[in-house]
Amino acid sequence: MDRAPTSFSTLFIYPFERDQHWVVRILAGLGCLAFVAYVLGLPASMGAAFGEGLRHVQSPAAQQRLLAVACGVVWLGGFLVLSVGYALVLFKDRALPQLWTMPLSDRQVYVRQLRAVATPALLSLAPTAALHIAFVVGYAGWDPHLLAGALLLTALQGMLNLLVPVAISLFALPVYFRLSLALLMATGAFFMWLLHYTSSPAEALTRFDAYLNAAGVGELLSAFPGTWTGHLFYTAFVAQEHWLPWAVAITLGSLALAALVAFLGQAAYTKDRVLAQFEGAVVLSGGRRTTPPDQSDMPVLPLGASLVDRLYERLLNRRERAIASLLFRRDFTGGIARRLRNVSLLAATTWGVVLMAPRVSLLLGMPPALGSGIVAIFAFYVYLGAWGLWLGDPRARTASGSSARGSRQEPLIEVVPVSPKEYHWVYVRACAFAIVLTGLLFLPAVMSLPVPPSFHLALALGSFVAPLGAAVVLPVLRSLACMRHPHRSPGGAFRVCAYWAVGLAAPQAGLGGLIVAVDPVGRRGDLVLPVVLLAAFAVVCTVVLYALWRIIVARHNYDVECEMGR
Amino acid sequence: MIGVEHVSKGFGDTVALDDVSLTVKRGELFGVVGPNGAGKTTLLRCLVGLLQPRAGSVRIDGLDRRTQDLKIKRFSAFLPSNPHVYPNFTARRWLRMMADIYGLPEETRDQRVDRLLRMFDLAEVADKRVAFYSTGQYQKTTLCGVLVTGVRLYILDEPFSGNIDPSAYAVLKEVLPGLVREGDVTIVFATQILELAEQLCHRIAIVNHGKRIGVGTLEDLRRQADASAPSLSEIYANLVGRDFTEVAREFVEGS
């Protein structure tokens, strides 16, 4: 039986398969580069931070020992984890069935796979380290401690950030969130340690200013748990010393909210696993295990998920709920709750964009709104690979060729009696509800930010408007992408991506405009043009992608039918 | 019920269907047989609207497949050759979802779901996630997902293919003619098992290299093959133009 495609395979494997068109491969390559940029970005700041902290260890001998041990362990550990992780992913995703049918011993299979994956794993760390060296030298001159720290944390962060998608691929969401929590705790501990060894938080934060700016660009390009660790940094950095308690509280609060949403979703959609892995769910529901007699297939729902389920029952009738299940490819309640979690991540990133944009822009010498918009658009293009395709339209998934080769799956939605109008209406209602709920969850955190009231307003609106706008725009765009062209193509995934992108980028550009309007720096007069340019940029990106796709289809008459065989 | 007129379909330079015409009558159990790559799946995909023919037309119950797609979908269900069930669903959940999409009343839905699950020996695993099913159980789930809809036109691509167990095979062999006999139901299915087609089908179409090389009852096919061959296998060999015994003999002697 096929495994569902993972974000990992969607992003890193399928787009590069031999029968993909070269344009698809190039676009996928760009996506991967963006991901690498992320992997490069955060470690830069963390490395610098670690190095900086290390300077405050008084004994040189202790410093050397610490460095030697830490570097060795992290580099070796990172290398091994990456290699084994990649190997496992490849085994599970693709290679295993084929390799197992070949005349190879088990050992040979493992060796071949490990060799194949070890090289890129090692190489993936090298440029990161090189970039960090450049950062550190450029910022602080030739300081061995800083450099060592940068390298150490390059490896650490690279390992963690690559390990997480591997873990998601291999295991399940609970692991993902446990890892997230572990990461956050580690980061928090590290941060506290750093504060302890610097003379004052202000000094530490100021010194890391440039790195954090650089890191922010990469940070925003990811939906992985680094977002949460970065959140702490963002907030602390933007808020400065005396707002640090707020920063920690907000970060932990937002993580807790997202974890809660994720928890509800996770708890709702599996039955056996819920009981095994989320015993807390039972506690949440007051210790009652309530299995509705007429829904014996439904899991034991925790209170929150039951509430979500009941709310949705009011929102959608039985047939519409079935359509929603079809669209979200999940048991209905769980699907929606999972969407909530992802939307919460989206909102968090939106927030991150808002917070980071002025600094990033100033660093790059451009007006804040322009930086904000470009970062947002770029970030969401990358989102699409891991998020849009993975969780998105089942037809998009089929179109991307992301189901296992040799056993293509038929797009069910094409043959069931659901009109495009109905399909979109259910989608809009379900998403809008999810987003409003998420917005409500985030509102207190947003409003607690120690910034001017007008900025509050922008943030609050941004948390609602950007994703909500996307959810309203997306179905229409999906209609164009999917309904008008029922014949899927290898470029179809990217066509859908383009629509997703503009659907997400346009509200982001609007958000940029909103920020401009209330920009506390007081540059609004200078920023009209950049905002217009941003909108144009989003449109051009979409048009170019769409045109490329049309060219592919027109020139090669290349549709997925030939891939699907006869 | 179904009218296929001069349908052609290609993929790049490959011709998958070449001017195929046929009709399927209401209440008929209609089989499509042919070698691998002959165009059977393409034909079925044209019937269900997954593929648009390059030329020709498909009409279902008087409705044009191209322009009245949704109306046709409301009374037809399709079992693809590579069906997909979301792995996080249970079989019961999947069947209910399919029934809900087709608008079955709740009571009818639940009765039918239970009956199908029992009939195909899925009751014990009905509340487990599909991700943990065996290949055969997965295939039976997809089959049940189609049968639960209660429509009047079923288009099934290889429903008897290898992974289902003998019990399910036997049940399905009874269910398909039963559905046709009992109600206003039409079934079109593709199969490689000639004996099965011969046994079950009122009429059969044989396709090869994208062309329809024969269609009709066994007697019609016999006439078309210009042979006194008693079985569909021999008629098939005649129409396809291959002597399978000779081919096998050559290989064995060559080895």
JSON list of N, CA, C and O in Angstrom, two decimals, chain A residues 164 167-168 170-181 266 277-278:
[
{"chain": "A", "resi": 164, "resn": "VAL", "atom": "N", "xyz": [14.09, 17.20, 11.93]},
{"chain": "A", "resi": 164, "resn": "VAL", "atom": "CA", "xyz": [12.66, 17.32, 12.20]},
{"chain": "A", "resi": 164, "resn": "VAL", "atom": "C", "xyz": [11.80, 16.83, 11.02]},
{"chain": "A", "resi": 164, "resn": "VAL", "atom": "O", "xyz": [10.92, 16.00, 11.22]},
{"chain": "A", "resi": 167, "resn": "ALA", "atom": "N", "xyz": [11.93, 13.27, 11.00]},
{"chain": "A", "resi": 167, "resn": "ALA", "atom": "CA", "xyz": [11.10, 12.68, 12.05]},
{"chain": "A", "resi": 167, "resn": "ALA", "atom": "C", "xyz": [9.62, 12.71, 11.67]},
{"chain": "A", "resi": 167, "resn": "ALA", "atom": "O", "xyz": [8.89, 11.75, 11.89]},
{"chain": "A", "resi": 168, "resn": "ILE", "atom": "N", "xyz": [9.23, 13.80, 11.04]},
{"chain": "A", "resi": 168, "resn": "ILE", "atom": "CA", "xyz": [7.83, 13.89, 10.63]},
{"chain": "A", "resi": 168, "resn": "ILE", "atom": "C", "xyz": [7.53, 12.80, 9.61]},
{"chain": "A", "resi": 168, "resn": "ILE", "atom": "O", "xyz": [6.49, 12.17, 9.62]},
{"chain": "A", "resi": 170, "resn": "LEU", "atom": "N", "xyz": [9.02, 10.01, 9.24]},
{"chain": "A", "resi": 170, "resn": "LEU", "atom": "CA", "xyz": [9.12, 8.65, 9.77]},
{"chain": "A", "resi": 170, "resn": "LEU", "atom": "C", "xyz": [8.04, 8.35, 10.79]},
{"chain": "A", "resi": 170, "resn": "LEU", "atom": "O", "xyz": [7.51, 7.26, 10.83]},
{"chain": "A", "resi": 171, "resn": "PHE", "atom": "N", "xyz": [7.78, 9.29, 11.60]},
{"chain": "A", "resi": 171, "resn": "PHE", "atom": "CA", "xyz": [6.87, 9.00, 12.70]},
{"chain": "A", "resi": 171, "resn": "PHE", "atom": "C", "xyz": [5.58, 9.78, 12.52]},
{"chain": "A", "resi": 171, "resn": "PHE", "atom": "O", "xyz": [4.99, 9.76, 11.47]},
{"chain": "A", "resi": 172, "resn": "ALA", "atom": "N", "xyz": [5.19, 10.45, 13.54]},
{"chain": "A", "resi": 172, "resn": "ALA", "atom": "CA", "xyz": [3.91, 11.13, 13.44]},
{"chain": "A", "resi": 172, "resn": "ALA", "atom": "C", "xyz": [4.01, 12.49, 14.11]},
{"chain": "A", "resi": 172, "resn": "ALA", "atom": "O", "xyz": [5.05, 12.87, 14.63]},
{"chain": "A", "resi": 173, "resn": "LEU", "atom": "N", "xyz": [2.92, 13.18, 14.07]},
{"chain": "A", "resi": 173, "resn": "LEU", "atom": "CA", "xyz": [2.94, 14.53, 14.60]},
{"chain": "A", "resi": 173, "resn": "LEU", "atom": "C", "xyz": [3.31, 14.63, 16.08]},
{"chain": "A", "resi": 173, "resn": "LEU", "atom": "O", "xyz": [3.93, 15.61, 16.47]},
{"chain": "A", "resi": 174, "resn": "PRO", "atom": "N", "xyz": [2.93, 13.68, 16.89]},
{"chain": "A", "resi": 174, "resn": "PRO", "atom": "CA", "xyz": [3.34, 13.81, 18.29]},
{"chain": "A", "resi": 174, "resn": "PRO", "atom": "C", "xyz": [4.84, 13.95, 18.42]},
{"chain": "A", "resi": 174, "resn": "PRO", "atom": "O", "xyz": [5.33, 14.72, 19.24]},
{"chain": "A", "resi": 175, "resn": "VAL", "atom": "N", "xyz": [5.56, 13.23, 17.59]},
{"chain": "A", "resi": 175, "resn": "VAL", "atom": "CA", "xyz": [7.01, 13.32, 17.65]},
{"chain": "A", "resi": 175, "resn": "VAL", "atom": "C", "xyz": [7.45, 14.73, 17.26]},
{"chain": "A", "resi": 175, "resn": "VAL", "atom": "O", "xyz": [8.33, 15.32, 17.88]},
{"chain": "A", "resi": 176, "resn": "TYR", "atom": "N", "xyz": [6.81, 15.22, 16.25]},
{"chain": "A", "resi": 176, "resn": "TYR", "atom": "CA", "xyz": [7.11, 16.57, 15.77]},
{"chain": "A", "resi": 176, "resn": "TYR", "atom": "C", "xyz": [6.96, 17.57, 16.90]},
{"chain": "A", "resi": 176, "resn": "TYR", "atom": "O", "xyz": [7.82, 18.42, 17.13]},
{"chain": "A", "resi": 177, "resn": "PHE", "atom": "N", "xyz": [5.89, 17.44, 17.63]},
{"chain": "A", "resi": 177, "resn": "PHE", "atom": "CA", "xyz": [5.67, 18.42, 18.67]},
{"chain": "A", "resi": 177, "resn": "PHE", "atom": "C", "xyz": [6.53, 18.19, 19.89]},
{"chain": "A", "resi": 177, "resn": "PHE", "atom": "O", "xyz": [6.93, 19.12, 20.57]},
{"chain": "A", "resi": 178, "resn": "ARG", "atom": "N", "xyz": [6.86, 16.96, 20.13]},
{"chain": "A", "resi": 178, "resn": "ARG", "atom": "CA", "xyz": [7.80, 16.72, 21.22]},
{"chain": "A", "resi": 178, "resn": "ARG", "atom": "C", "xyz": [9.15, 17.32, 20.87]},
{"chain": "A", "resi": 178, "resn": "ARG", "atom": "O", "xyz": [9.82, 17.92, 21.69]},
{"chain": "A", "resi": 179, "resn": "LEU", "atom": "N", "xyz": [9.52, 17.13, 19.61]},
{"chain": "A", "resi": 179, "resn": "LEU", "atom": "CA", "xyz": [10.78, 17.72, 19.18]},
{"chain": "A", "resi": 179, "resn": "LEU", "atom": "C", "xyz": [10.74, 19.24, 19.28]},
{"chain": "A", "resi": 179, "resn": "LEU", "atom": "O", "xyz": [11.71, 19.88, 19.69]},
{"chain": "A", "resi": 180, "resn": "SER", "atom": "N", "xyz": [9.60, 19.78, 18.89]},
{"chain": "A", "resi": 180, "resn": "SER", "atom": "CA", "xyz": [9.46, 21.23, 18.97]},
{"chain": "A", "resi": 180, "resn": "SER", "atom": "C", "xyz": [9.65, 21.70, 20.40]},
{"chain": "A", "resi": 180, "resn": "SER", "atom": "O", "xyz": [10.36, 22.67, 20.66]},
{"chain": "A", "resi": 181, "resn": "LEU", "atom": "N", "xyz": [9.01, 21.00, 21.29]},
{"chain": "A", "resi": 181, "resn": "LEU", "atom": "CA", "xyz": [9.11, 21.39, 22.68]},
{"chain": "A", "resi": 181, "resn": "LEU", "atom": "C", "xyz": [10.54, 21.25, 23.18]},
{"chain": "A", "resi": 181, "resn": "LEU", "atom": "O", "xyz": [11.07, 22.12, 23.87]},
{"chain": "A", "resi": 266, "resn": "GLN", "atom": "N", "xyz": [-4.72, 16.16, 16.70]},
{"chain": "A", "resi": 266, "resn": "GLN", "atom": "CA", "xyz": [-4.11, 14.84, 16.77]},
{"chain": "A", "resi": 266, "resn": "GLN", "atom": "C", "xyz": [-5.01, 13.90, 17.55]},
{"chain": "A", "resi": 266, "resn": "GLN", "atom": "O", "xyz": [-5.22, 12.76, 17.17]},
{"chain": "A", "resi": 277, "resn": "GLN", "atom": "N", "xyz": [-0.99, 7.70, 23.21]},
{"chain": "A", "resi": 277, "resn": "GLN", "atom": "CA", "xyz": [-0.03, 8.79, 23.26]},
{"chain": "A", "resi": 277, "resn": "GLN", "atom": "C", "xyz": [-0.57, 10.05, 23.91]},
{"chain": "A", "resi": 277, "resn": "GLN", "atom": "O", "xyz": [0.17, 10.94, 24.25]},
{"chain": "A", "resi": 278, "resn": "PHE", "atom": "N", "xyz": [-1.85, 10.13, 24.00]},
{"chain": "A", "resi": 278, "resn": "PHE", "atom": "CA", "xyz": [-2.42, 11.34, 24.56]},
{"chain": "A", "resi": 278, "resn": "PHE", "atom": "C", "xyz": [-3.34, 11.01, 25.71]},
{"chain": "A", "resi": 278, "resn": "PHE", "atom": "O", "xyz": [-4.52, 11.32, 25.70]}
]
